[in-house]
Coordinates of C-alpha atoms and ligand atoms in Angstrom, one line a residue:
Chain A
M1469 CA 14.8 -23.7 7.6
K1470 CA 13.8 -21.9 10.9
L1471 CA 10.6 -19.3 9.9
L1472 CA 8.7 -16.7 11.5
V1473 CA 5.6 -15.4 10.6
C1474 CA 4.3 -12.0 11.6
V1475 CA 0.7 -11.8 11.7
S1476 CA -1.8 -9.4 13.2
K1477 CA -5.8 -9.2 14.4
T1478 CA -8.0 -6.9 11.7
P1479 CA -11.6 -6.1 11.7
E1480 CA -13.1 -8.7 9.1
T1481 CA -13.7 -6.8 5.6
T1482 CA -17.6 -6.5 6.1
T1483 CA -16.9 -4.7 8.7
K1484 CA -18.5 -0.7 8.8
I1485 CA -16.2 1.4 10.3
Q1486 CA -18.0 3.5 13.2
L1487 CA -16.6 5.9 15.8
T1488 CA -17.1 6.5 19.0
G1489 CA -19.1 10.1 19.3
D1490 CA -15.9 12.9 19.4
G1491 CA -13.9 10.6 16.6
G1492 CA -11.4 9.9 19.5
D1493 CA -11.3 6.4 18.5
I1494 CA -12.9 3.1 16.5
D1495 CA -16.5 1.6 17.8
T1496 CA -15.3 -1.9 18.0
T1497 CA -18.8 -2.8 19.5
G1498 CA -19.9 -6.2 17.5
V1499 CA -16.3 -6.0 15.5
Q1500 CA -15.9 -9.8 14.4
Y1501 CA -12.4 -10.2 13.5
I1502 CA -9.8 -12.3 11.6
M1503 CA -5.9 -12.6 11.0
N1504 CA -4.8 -10.1 8.5
P1505 CA -5.7 -11.6 5.4
Y1506 CA -2.4 -11.0 3.5
D1507 CA -0.5 -12.5 6.6
E1508 CA -3.0 -15.6 6.5
W1509 CA -2.9 -16.3 2.5
Y1510 CA 0.1 -15.3 1.5
A1511 CA 2.8 -15.3 4.2
L1512 CA 2.4 -18.2 6.6
V1513 CA 1.3 -20.3 3.4
R1514 CA 4.3 -19.8 1.7
A1515 CA 6.3 -20.6 4.8
L1516 CA 4.5 -23.5 5.2
E1517 CA 5.4 -25.0 1.8
L1518 CA 8.6 -23.6 2.1
K1519 CA 8.7 -26.0 5.5
E1520 CA 6.7 -28.6 3.4
A1521 CA 9.6 -28.9 0.8
A1522 CA 12.5 -28.6 3.1
G1523 CA 12.0 -29.7 6.4
G1524 CA 12.2 -27.0 9.7
S1525 CA 10.0 -25.3 11.4
V1526 CA 7.3 -22.5 10.8
T1527 CA 6.8 -20.1 14.1
I1528 CA 3.3 -17.3 14.4
L1529 CA 4.4 -14.6 16.2
N1530 CA 1.3 -11.8 17.6
V1531 CA 2.4 -8.5 19.3
G1532 CA -0.9 -8.3 21.1
P1533 CA -3.4 -9.0 24.2
A1534 CA -4.7 -12.4 25.1
D1535 CA -8.0 -12.0 22.9
N1536 CA -5.7 -12.3 20.1
D1537 CA -4.8 -15.9 20.8
S1538 CA -8.7 -17.0 18.8
V1539 CA -6.1 -15.3 15.6
I1540 CA -2.9 -17.2 16.5
R1541 CA -5.1 -20.5 17.4
K1542 CA -6.3 -20.5 13.3
G1543 CA -2.6 -19.8 12.0
L1544 CA -1.9 -22.9 14.1
A1545 CA -4.7 -25.0 12.5
I1546 CA -3.6 -23.6 9.4
G1547 CA -0.6 -25.8 9.9
A1548 CA 2.3 -23.4 12.0
D1549 CA 4.2 -25.6 14.7
D1550 CA 3.9 -23.1 17.4
A1551 CA 3.0 -19.6 18.0
V1552 CA 4.9 -16.6 20.3
R1553 CA 2.6 -13.9 21.4
I1554 CA 4.3 -10.5 22.7
D1555 CA 2.1 -9.6 25.7
V1556 CA 1.2 -6.5 24.8
T1557 CA -2.6 -4.8 25.8
E1558 CA -3.0 -1.3 24.5
E1559 CA -3.4 -0.2 21.1
K1560 CA 0.8 0.7 19.7
D1561 CA 2.3 2.1 17.0
S1562 CA 4.6 0.4 14.1
L1563 CA 7.8 1.0 15.2
Y1564 CA 6.7 -0.4 19.3
T1565 CA 5.3 -3.3 17.3
A1566 CA 8.6 -4.1 15.3
R1567 CA 10.9 -3.7 18.1
Q1568 CA 8.7 -6.3 20.2
I1569 CA 9.3 -8.5 17.2
A1570 CA 12.9 -7.8 16.7
E1571 CA 13.9 -8.3 20.5
Y1572 CA 12.2 -11.5 19.9
A1573 CA 13.5 -12.8 17.4
R1574 CA 17.2 -11.5 17.3
A1575 CA 18.0 -14.1 19.8
E1576 CA 16.2 -17.2 17.8
S1577 CA 18.0 -16.5 14.5
Y1578 CA 15.4 -17.2 11.9
D1579 CA 16.2 -17.9 8.3
I1580 CA 13.6 -16.0 6.9
V1581 CA 10.7 -13.6 9.0
F1582 CA 7.6 -13.3 6.6
F1583 CA 5.2 -10.6 7.3
G1584 CA 1.6 -9.5 5.0
K1585 CA 2.8 -6.6 2.7
E1586 CA 0.2 -4.4 5.1
T1587 CA -2.6 -4.9 7.2
I1588 CA -6.0 -3.9 6.2
S1589 CA -6.8 -1.8 9.6
Y1590 CA -4.3 1.0 9.6
N1591 CA -2.4 -0.1 5.9
G1592 CA 0.9 0.9 7.2
S1593 CA 3.2 -1.4 5.5
E1594 CA 6.3 -0.3 7.3
V1595 CA 6.6 -3.3 10.3
G1596 CA 8.6 -5.9 8.3
A1597 CA 10.9 -2.9 6.8
M1598 CA 11.1 -2.3 10.6
V1599 CA 12.1 -5.2 11.7
A1600 CA 14.8 -6.0 9.3
E1601 CA 16.3 -3.1 9.8
F1602 CA 16.7 -3.6 13.4
L1603 CA 17.5 -7.1 12.8
D1604 CA 20.2 -5.5 9.8
V1605 CA 19.2 -8.1 7.2
P1606 CA 17.8 -7.2 3.7
Y1607 CA 14.1 -6.4 3.2
I1608 CA 11.4 -7.6 0.1
G1609 CA 8.4 -5.9 -0.1
E1610 CA 5.4 -6.8 -1.8
A1611 CA 7.1 -10.3 -2.4
S1612 CA 5.1 -12.2 -5.3
K1613 CA 6.8 -15.3 -5.5
L1614 CA 10.0 -16.9 -3.3
E1615 CA 11.5 -19.7 -4.2
M1616 CA 14.4 -20.8 -2.0
N1617 CA 17.5 -23.0 -3.3
G1618 CA 19.4 -24.1 0.5
T1619 CA 20.1 -20.5 1.9
Q1620 CA 20.1 -19.2 -1.9
A1621 CA 16.9 -17.1 -2.3
T1622 CA 15.2 -15.7 -5.4
V1623 CA 12.3 -13.4 -4.9
T1624 CA 10.0 -11.4 -6.9
R1625 CA 8.4 -8.1 -6.3
D1626 CA 5.8 -6.4 -7.5
I1627 CA 7.0 -3.1 -8.9
E1628 CA 4.5 -0.3 -10.8
G1629 CA 3.6 -1.4 -13.4
G1630 CA 5.9 -4.5 -13.3
E1631 CA 8.5 -6.3 -11.4
E1632 CA 11.7 -7.2 -9.8
V1633 CA 13.4 -10.5 -9.6
I1634 CA 16.2 -10.4 -6.6
E1635 CA 18.4 -13.0 -5.7
L1636 CA 19.6 -12.7 -1.6
E1637 CA 21.1 -15.3 1.0
T1638 CA 19.2 -16.2 4.3
P1639 CA 18.6 -14.9 7.1
F1640 CA 15.8 -11.9 5.6
A1641 CA 12.7 -10.4 6.0
I1642 CA 10.0 -10.6 3.2
S1643 CA 6.1 -9.2 3.0
S1644 CA 4.2 -11.1 0.6
A1645 CA 1.2 -10.0 -1.7
K1646 CA -0.9 -12.1 -3.9
G1647 CA 0.7 -14.6 -5.9
L1648 CA 3.1 -15.7 -3.4
A1649 CA 0.5 -18.8 -2.3
E1650 CA -2.8 -19.7 -2.6
Q1651 CA -5.1 -19.7 0.9
R1652 CA -6.0 -22.7 2.7
I1653 CA -8.6 -23.7 4.9
P1654 CA -7.9 -25.6 8.1
N1655 CA -9.2 -29.0 8.7
M1656 CA -11.1 -30.8 11.5
R1657 CA -7.4 -32.4 12.3
G1658 CA -5.5 -29.1 11.6
I1659 CA -8.1 -27.3 14.2
M1660 CA -8.2 -30.4 17.1
M1661 CA -4.1 -30.6 16.8
A1662 CA -4.2 -26.6 17.1
K1663 CA -5.5 -26.5 21.0
R1664 CA -2.4 -28.5 21.7
K1665 CA 0.4 -26.8 20.1
P1666 CA 3.0 -24.7 22.4
L1667 CA 1.9 -21.2 22.8
K1668 CA 4.4 -18.7 24.2
V1669 CA 3.0 -15.6 25.9
V1670 CA 6.4 -13.4 26.5
P1671 CA 6.4 -9.7 28.2
P1672 CA 7.3 -7.0 26.6
T1673 CA 9.7 -4.8 26.1
D1674 CA 9.2 -0.9 27.3
F1675 CA 9.7 1.4 24.5
P1676 CA 8.3 5.3 24.0
D1677 CA 5.1 6.1 21.8
T1678 CA 6.8 7.7 18.7
T1679 CA 3.6 8.7 17.1
R1680 CA -0.6 8.5 18.5
I1681 CA -3.4 8.7 16.5
A1682 CA -5.5 12.2 18.2
H1683 CA -8.8 12.0 16.2
Y1684 CA -10.6 9.5 13.1
D1685 CA -12.9 11.3 10.9
K1686 CA -14.7 9.2 8.4
P1687 CA -15.2 9.9 4.2
E1688 CA -18.4 12.7 3.1
E1689 CA -20.5 10.9 2.1
K1690 CA -21.6 11.0 -1.7
G1691 CA -24.7 12.4 -2.7
S1692 CA -27.4 10.8 -4.5
V1693 CA -26.2 9.2 -8.4
K1694 CA -27.0 11.0 -11.3
L1695 CA -28.7 8.5 -13.6
I1696 CA -27.9 8.4 -16.8
D1697 CA -30.3 7.4 -19.7
A1698 CA -28.1 4.0 -21.2
D1699 CA -28.7 5.9 -24.9
N1700 CA -27.4 8.8 -24.1
M1701 CA -23.2 8.2 -23.5
D1702 CA -23.0 11.9 -24.8
E1703 CA -24.7 12.9 -22.0
L1704 CA -22.5 11.7 -20.0
V1705 CA -19.0 12.7 -21.8
R1706 CA -20.4 16.4 -21.3
L1707 CA -21.0 15.8 -17.6
L1708 CA -17.8 14.0 -16.9
H1709 CA -16.0 17.3 -18.9
E1710 CA -18.1 19.9 -17.5
E1711 CA -19.3 19.0 -14.6
A1712 CA -17.0 17.3 -12.9
K1713 CA -13.9 18.2 -14.7
V1714 CA -12.0 14.9 -15.1
I1715 CA -11.7 14.6 -18.7
Chain B
M364 CA 14.7 21.8 6.9
V365 CA 12.4 19.4 5.4
L366 CA 13.9 16.5 2.9
V367 CA 12.4 15.4 0.3
Y368 CA 13.4 11.8 -1.3
A369 CA 12.3 12.5 -5.1
E370 CA 12.7 9.3 -6.6
A371 CA 13.6 9.5 -10.0
T372 CA 13.0 6.7 -12.3
N373 CA 15.0 5.3 -15.0
G374 CA 16.8 8.6 -14.8
Q375 CA 13.5 10.5 -15.0
F376 CA 11.4 12.2 -12.6
K377 CA 7.7 11.5 -12.8
K378 CA 4.2 12.6 -11.4
M379 CA 4.8 10.9 -7.9
A380 CA 8.4 13.3 -8.1
H381 CA 7.0 16.5 -8.7
E382 CA 3.7 15.1 -5.9
V383 CA 6.2 15.2 -3.0
V384 CA 8.2 17.8 -3.6
V385 CA 5.1 20.1 -3.8
Y386 CA 4.0 18.1 -0.6
G387 CA 7.8 18.8 1.3
K388 CA 7.4 22.3 0.1
K389 CA 4.4 22.7 1.7
T390 CA 4.7 21.2 4.9
A391 CA 8.0 23.2 5.0
D392 CA 5.7 26.5 4.9
V393 CA 3.6 25.0 7.5
L394 CA 6.8 24.4 9.5
G395 CA 8.6 28.1 8.3
T396 CA 11.2 26.2 7.3
E397 CA 13.2 24.9 4.0
C398 CA 11.8 22.3 1.4
H399 CA 15.6 20.8 0.4
A400 CA 14.9 17.9 -2.5
L401 CA 17.4 15.0 -2.6
V402 CA 18.4 12.8 -5.8
L403 CA 19.3 9.3 -5.3
G404 CA 21.9 8.2 -8.5
D405 CA 21.8 9.8 -11.8
A406 CA 19.2 11.6 -13.5
S407 CA 18.2 14.1 -15.9
G408 CA 16.5 17.4 -14.8
A409 CA 17.8 17.2 -11.3
E410 CA 18.2 21.2 -11.6
D411 CA 14.5 21.9 -12.2
L412 CA 12.7 20.3 -9.2
G413 CA 12.8 24.4 -8.4
R414 CA 9.8 24.6 -9.9
F415 CA 7.8 22.5 -7.5
G416 CA 9.5 24.0 -4.1
A417 CA 12.7 23.2 -3.8
S418 CA 14.7 25.0 -2.8
K419 CA 18.2 23.3 -3.1
V420 CA 18.9 19.6 -4.8
H421 CA 21.5 17.2 -3.4
Q422 CA 22.5 14.4 -5.5
L423 CA 24.5 11.2 -4.0
K424 CA 25.9 9.3 -6.8
S425 CA 27.1 5.8 -6.3
P426 CA 27.3 2.8 -8.0
N427 CA 25.5 1.0 -4.9
L428 CA 23.1 2.9 -5.8
E429 CA 22.4 2.0 -9.4
K430 CA 19.6 -1.4 -8.4
F431 CA 17.1 -0.9 -5.0
D432 CA 18.2 -2.4 -2.5
A433 CA 15.9 -0.9 0.3
A434 CA 19.4 -1.0 3.2
V435 CA 21.4 0.7 0.9
Y436 CA 18.9 3.6 -0.3
T437 CA 18.2 4.1 4.1
V438 CA 21.0 4.2 5.0
A439 CA 21.3 7.4 1.9
V440 CA 18.8 8.6 3.1
A441 CA 19.0 8.5 6.9
E442 CA 22.9 10.3 6.6
A443 CA 21.5 13.2 4.4
A444 CA 19.6 13.8 6.5
K445 CA 21.1 14.1 9.3
K446 CA 24.5 15.4 7.8
L447 CA 22.2 18.4 6.3
G448 CA 20.0 18.8 9.4
A449 CA 16.8 17.8 8.0
T450 CA 13.6 17.5 10.9
V451 CA 11.0 15.8 8.4
I452 CA 11.6 13.6 5.7
V453 CA 9.3 12.9 2.9
L454 CA 8.8 10.4 0.6
S455 CA 6.4 8.3 -2.2
H456 CA 4.6 6.0 -0.6
N457 CA 5.1 3.9 -3.7
S458 CA 6.8 0.1 -3.8
T459 CA 10.2 2.2 -3.3
G460 CA 9.1 4.4 -0.3
K461 CA 7.2 1.8 1.1
S462 CA 10.3 -1.0 1.2
I463 CA 12.4 2.2 3.1
C464 CA 10.0 4.5 5.0
G465 CA 9.6 1.5 7.8
R466 CA 13.9 1.1 7.4
L467 CA 14.4 4.6 8.0
A468 CA 12.1 5.1 11.3
A469 CA 13.5 1.8 12.6
R470 CA 17.1 3.4 12.1
L471 CA 16.4 7.2 13.1
E472 CA 14.0 6.0 16.0
A473 CA 11.7 8.3 14.2
G474 CA 7.6 8.1 14.2
S475 CA 6.3 7.8 10.7
V476 CA 3.4 8.7 8.4
P477 CA 3.3 5.7 5.6
G478 CA 0.7 6.7 3.0
A479 CA -0.5 10.7 4.0
N480 CA -2.8 12.3 1.9
A481 CA -2.6 15.5 3.4
I482 CA 0.1 18.0 3.9
P483 CA 0.6 18.7 7.4
M484 CA -0.9 21.0 9.8
M485 CA -0.3 21.9 13.6
K486 CA -2.9 21.0 15.8
D487 CA -3.2 21.6 19.7
G488 CA 0.7 21.8 19.6
F489 CA 1.5 18.8 17.7
F490 CA 2.3 18.2 14.1
T491 CA -0.1 16.6 12.7
V492 CA -1.1 14.3 9.6
R493 CA -3.7 12.8 8.1
K494 CA -3.9 9.2 6.4
P495 CA -6.3 6.7 5.1
V496 CA -7.5 3.9 7.2
F497 CA -9.2 0.9 7.0
S498 CA -8.4 1.1 3.2
G499 CA -10.4 4.4 3.2
K500 CA -13.2 3.1 5.2
A501 CA -11.5 6.0 7.4
F502 CA -9.1 8.8 7.9
A503 CA -6.9 9.0 10.7
D504 CA -5.3 12.4 12.3
V505 CA -1.9 11.2 13.7
Q506 CA 0.2 13.3 15.7
L507 CA 4.7 12.6 15.3
L508 CA 6.0 12.8 18.5
T509 CA 9.7 12.3 18.0
D510 CA 12.1 15.4 17.0
V511 CA 12.8 13.4 13.4
K512 CA 9.7 12.9 11.4
I513 CA 9.1 10.5 8.0
I514 CA 5.9 10.8 5.9
S515 CA 5.3 8.6 3.1
V516 CA 3.1 10.3 0.6
A517 CA -0.1 8.8 -1.3
G518 CA 0.0 9.6 -5.0
N519 CA -2.8 11.1 -6.4
S520 CA -3.2 13.1 -3.1
I521 CA -2.4 16.8 -3.3
P522 CA -2.2 18.5 -7.6
V523 CA 0.8 19.2 -8.7
E524 CA 1.8 22.8 -8.8
E525 CA 4.6 25.2 -9.4
L526 CA 6.1 26.6 -6.9
G527 CA 9.5 27.9 -7.9
Q528 CA 11.9 28.9 -10.2
G529 CA 13.5 25.9 -12.0
G530 CA 17.7 25.6 -12.3
T531 CA 18.3 25.0 -8.8
T532 CA 21.4 24.7 -8.1
V533 CA 22.7 21.0 -7.7
E534 CA 24.5 19.9 -4.9
A535 CA 27.0 17.2 -4.7
L536 CA 26.8 14.9 -1.5
D537 CA 29.9 12.7 -0.4
I538 CA 27.8 9.6 1.5
T539 CA 30.1 6.0 2.2
L540 CA 27.3 3.5 1.2
P541 CA 27.2 -0.6 2.1
E542 CA 27.4 -2.6 -0.3
P543 CA 23.8 -4.4 -1.3
R544 CA 23.0 -7.5 0.0
T545 CA 20.7 -7.8 -2.5
K546 CA 20.8 -8.3 -6.4
V547 CA 17.8 -7.6 -9.2
V548 CA 18.5 -9.9 -11.9
K549 CA 15.5 -8.5 -13.5
H550 CA 13.3 -5.7 -13.6
Q551 CA 10.5 -5.3 -15.8
V552 CA 8.6 -2.3 -16.3
A553 CA 5.5 -2.7 -19.0
T554 CA 5.8 0.5 -21.0
G555 CA 3.0 2.2 -22.5
R556 CA -0.3 2.4 -20.0
V557 CA 0.3 4.4 -16.7
P558 CA 0.9 2.1 -13.7
L559 CA -2.7 1.6 -11.4
P560 CA -1.4 3.5 -7.9
E561 CA -0.7 6.8 -10.2
A562 CA -3.5 6.6 -12.6
E563 CA -5.8 9.2 -13.2
L564 CA -8.1 7.8 -14.9
V565 CA -9.3 4.3 -14.0
V566 CA -12.0 1.6 -16.2
S567 CA -12.3 -1.2 -14.1
G568 CA -14.7 -4.7 -14.7
G569 CA -16.2 -7.2 -12.6
R570 CA -17.7 -10.6 -13.1
G571 CA -20.3 -9.0 -15.4
L572 CA -18.1 -9.6 -17.9
K573 CA -18.6 -12.7 -18.4
G574 CA -15.3 -14.0 -19.0
P575 CA -11.5 -12.7 -20.1
E576 CA -12.1 -12.4 -23.8
N577 CA -15.1 -9.7 -23.3
W578 CA -12.4 -7.6 -21.8
G579 CA -11.9 -5.4 -25.6
V580 CA -15.3 -3.2 -24.6
V581 CA -13.2 -2.7 -21.1
E582 CA -9.6 -1.9 -22.9
D583 CA -11.2 0.2 -26.1
L584 CA -12.5 2.3 -23.4
A585 CA -9.4 3.1 -21.4
E586 CA -7.5 3.5 -24.9
A587 CA -9.6 5.9 -25.9
L588 CA -9.4 7.5 -22.1
G589 CA -6.2 7.4 -21.8
A590 CA -6.8 4.9 -19.1
T591 CA -5.3 2.4 -17.2
T592 CA -7.5 -1.0 -16.7
A593 CA -8.3 -2.3 -13.3
C594 CA -10.9 -5.2 -12.1
S595 CA -12.5 -6.7 -8.6
R596 CA -11.1 -9.4 -7.0
P597 CA -12.9 -12.6 -8.2
V598 CA -11.9 -11.4 -11.8
A599 CA -7.8 -11.6 -10.6
D600 CA -8.5 -14.5 -9.0
S601 CA -10.4 -16.7 -11.7
D602 CA -7.0 -15.6 -13.9
W603 CA -9.5 -13.5 -15.9
R604 CA -7.1 -10.7 -15.4
P605 CA -3.4 -10.3 -14.4
H606 CA -3.2 -9.8 -10.2
H607 CA -1.7 -6.4 -10.5
E608 CA -5.2 -5.0 -11.9
H609 CA -6.8 -6.2 -8.4
V610 CA -8.9 -2.9 -6.2
G611 CA -10.3 -3.4 -3.1
Q612 CA -9.6 -3.9 0.6
T613 CA -7.0 -6.8 -0.2
G614 CA -6.0 -5.3 -3.4
V615 CA -4.9 -1.6 -4.7
A616 CA -6.0 0.8 -2.7
I617 CA -6.8 3.7 -5.3
R618 CA -8.0 7.2 -5.5
P619 CA -7.6 8.8 -9.5
N620 CA -9.5 11.5 -10.7
L621 CA -12.3 9.1 -12.7
Y622 CA -12.9 5.5 -11.6
I623 CA -15.5 3.7 -14.2
A624 CA -16.7 0.5 -12.6
A625 CA -18.5 -1.9 -15.2
G626 CA -20.3 -5.0 -14.3
I627 CA -18.8 -4.6 -10.7
S628 CA -21.7 -5.3 -7.7
G629 CA -20.2 -2.4 -5.1
A630 CA -19.4 -5.4 -2.4
I631 CA -17.7 -3.4 0.9
Q632 CA -14.1 -5.0 0.3
H633 CA -13.9 -3.3 -3.2
L634 CA -15.5 0.1 -2.5
A635 CA -12.6 0.3 0.8
G636 CA -9.9 0.4 -2.0
V637 CA -12.1 3.0 -4.4
N638 CA -14.2 5.1 -2.8
N639 CA -11.4 8.2 -2.4
S640 CA -11.9 8.8 -6.1
K641 CA -12.8 11.8 -7.1
T642 CA -15.6 10.7 -9.4
I643 CA -17.1 7.0 -9.6
V644 CA -19.5 5.7 -12.7
V645 CA -21.0 3.0 -12.4
I646 CA -22.5 1.2 -15.2
N647 CA -24.3 -1.8 -14.2
K648 CA -27.6 -3.6 -15.3
D649 CA -29.3 -4.4 -12.3
A650 CA -31.0 -1.1 -10.5
D651 CA -30.2 -2.3 -7.3
A652 CA -26.8 -3.0 -7.5
P653 CA -25.4 -1.2 -4.2
F654 CA -22.6 0.5 -6.2
F655 CA -24.8 3.4 -7.7
K656 CA -25.3 4.2 -3.8
A657 CA -21.4 5.2 -3.9
A658 CA -21.3 6.5 -7.3
D659 CA -21.7 10.4 -8.8
Y660 CA -22.8 9.3 -11.8
G661 CA -25.0 6.0 -12.9
V662 CA -25.9 4.2 -16.1
V663 CA -28.6 1.2 -15.5
G664 CA -28.0 -0.9 -18.7
D665 CA -26.2 -4.0 -20.4
L666 CA -22.8 -3.1 -20.7
F667 CA -22.0 -5.1 -23.2
E668 CA -23.8 -2.3 -25.6
V669 CA -23.0 0.7 -23.1
L670 CA -19.8 0.3 -23.3
P671 CA -18.6 0.4 -26.6
R672 CA -21.5 3.8 -27.1
L673 CA -19.4 5.9 -24.6
T674 CA -15.9 4.6 -25.8
E675 CA -17.8 6.1 -29.3
A676 CA -18.8 9.6 -27.7
V677 CA -15.4 9.2 -25.4
K678 CA -13.7 9.5 -29.2
K679 CA -16.0 11.8 -30.8
Y680 CA -15.6 14.4 -27.8
K681 CA -11.9 14.0 -28.5
G682 CA -12.5 14.6 -31.7
Q683 CA -13.8 17.6 -31.5
Ligands
FAD312 C1 -11.8 -10.9 2.5 C2 -12.0 -11.0 2.0 C3 -11.5 -10.1 0.9 C4 -12.2 -9.0 -0.4 N1 -12.0 -8.3 -0.7 C5 -11.5 -7.8 -2.4 C6 -10.6 -6.7 -3.1 O1 -10.2 -6.5 -2.3 N2 -11.2 -6.7 -4.3 C7 -12.5 -6.2 -4.6 O2 -12.9 -6.1 -5.8 N3 -13.3 -7.8 -3.8 C8 -12.7 -7.9 -2.5 N4 -13.5 -9.2 -2.2 C9 -14.3 -10.0 -2.8 C10 -16.0 -9.1 -2.4 O3 -16.4 -9.3 -1.9 C11 -17.1 -9.4 -3.7 O4 -17.7 -10.7 -3.7 C12 -16.3 -9.0 -5.3 O5 -16.1 -7.6 -5.5 C13 -17.6 -9.1 -6.1 O6 -16.8 -9.2 -7.3 P1 -18.0 -8.1 -8.4 O7 -18.7 -7.3 -8.5 O8 -16.8 -8.0 -9.9 O9 -18.8 -10.0 -8.6 P2 -20.1 -9.4 -8.6 O10 -20.5 -9.4 -7.3 O11 -20.7 -10.9 -9.4 O12 -20.7 -8.8 -9.5 C14 -21.2 -8.6 -10.9 C15 -22.3 -7.3 -10.7 O13 -22.0 -7.3 -12.6 C16 -23.3 -6.8 -13.1 N5 -23.8 -7.5 -14.7 C17 -23.7 -8.6 -14.5 N6 -23.5 -8.7 -15.9 C18 -24.1 -7.5 -16.4 C19 -23.9 -6.9 -17.6 N7 -24.4 -7.6 -18.7 N8 -24.0 -5.4 -17.9 C20 -24.1 -4.7 -16.6 N9 -23.7 -5.3 -15.7 C21 -23.8 -6.7 -15.5 C22 -24.6 -7.7 -12.1 O14 -26.1 -6.9 -11.9 C23 -23.4 -8.0 -10.8 O15 -24.0 -6.5 -9.7 C24 -13.4 -9.7 -0.5 C25 -13.9 -10.5 -0.3 C26 -13.5 -11.3 1.6 C27 -14.3 -11.9 1.9

């Protein structure tokens, strides 16, 4: 099976988001970056498991600048065979990113294209669906289980308050949620081998912007907490009803 | 025209569907145009969507819509939008909306904002939509630069209001749909509790609960309030609770009216997914727990004593 895992780079989860003075941008001073957790923990690992069971190859793809190579190398250290970086140096929107991925993937005819269910930075959860539309293949969002039997797939996806089980044939695209696989920590051998694995850099194709972020804001800080005596829960209920008006 | 895809769940319109129609009507007001609703498949109460602001309802029925398939639903919404001349398409940012929002944007080559949490505005001459980013650590104002624009709306972002009359005419749409290439073999939804992303009241437990066998105190309070239960990540990772209850930066992001957190320390990754809740109550025996800084109300005490007391107080209040 020929598998593609699309990964993105996001600020590390403990990052306190700071804005530039006018809110025009995110202040990236001192920000540490990681591979987007859904991409690393679930999408990549499930792809590797399928390859281990049935043979084939796992390629990592990232759309971004050369700075992203550290994140790509981590994916190779975890076990991917090779990687592609589409060399985009500016911040671009989801549709632009999806077009780059689709342009590349179309020529390669992958059996399954994996995504994370969203990035923890822009929380878009749309790149996978976009790529699926450009490639004209089925798309299953928020998959928590994926079993393969030849070209036949059985996927479980999370829906509000439950789940749905779907059968389909390759090729298709899915986005990966918790449950799909267990996080793998790269070992020393993997890290050494990753240095020698091929990382191909491809120039982007030109497409127009469809959206632009004009401004960022931070949520209002909470005022100081009102402490309620642990013996007086009637008071808490009264406040929730009369002051907060939530019950 | 603003076209709202109002999703019917098992033939019924739920709160999320009403929310998006209200959102669509308010968007239409900003643009000085009309709001129409689109219904896919069989549903009762389509004519009632007028109450939330739709001046017309279009319904498309087809055997190919009986089970959800993202590609087929995308064609249905995209072709309806083209046929009816919609310039803005609005949908819910739920599992259905997330599966089709991106496909629609690709198909129509349209700019999209997934997970918007405020009504669009015209700012500096651009149609601008606000959404949370970094799992709620910040908000971004996104300008949509294309003629056709797509917005999916996060649940609980705007209040449901009555903005019009019921009894709207429902017009049948005729669109040829492709055959689905996926087959839904099982569809299972727990009945009773409101699913977490839609819940207005949430009671959440962390590692302070010590083990799955102790969850009765959380469930009792949730039961008394009519709330949905949630948990922190280590709790789900240890299989004390099902993974769909995991809230935070790498779990579900929620914005209920009331979030009660017991035995949760308030790590930054947890706060990211819950800090847009309207009111936060924190119960922790450690007065220095970081969560208190993000709370509206705090109770310093042992949750095994505090939660049952709170449950009694809620029952007493409800009994009045
Ligand atoms: C990449 C990454 C992503 C993450 N994503 C998430 C996420 O999405 N969601 C998430 O929740 N976490 C996430 N985490 C984990 C996060 O950093 C914290 O470890 C986690 O939130 C802690 O869970 P907790 O508050 O339940 O447990 P703890 O931090 O152990 O806190 C338990 C609390 O219970 C209190 N307590 C104990 N006994 C009692 C008692 N009897 N009565 C009252 N209080 C009591 C203690 O004082 C303590 O404050 C992530 C971590 C990483 C590295």
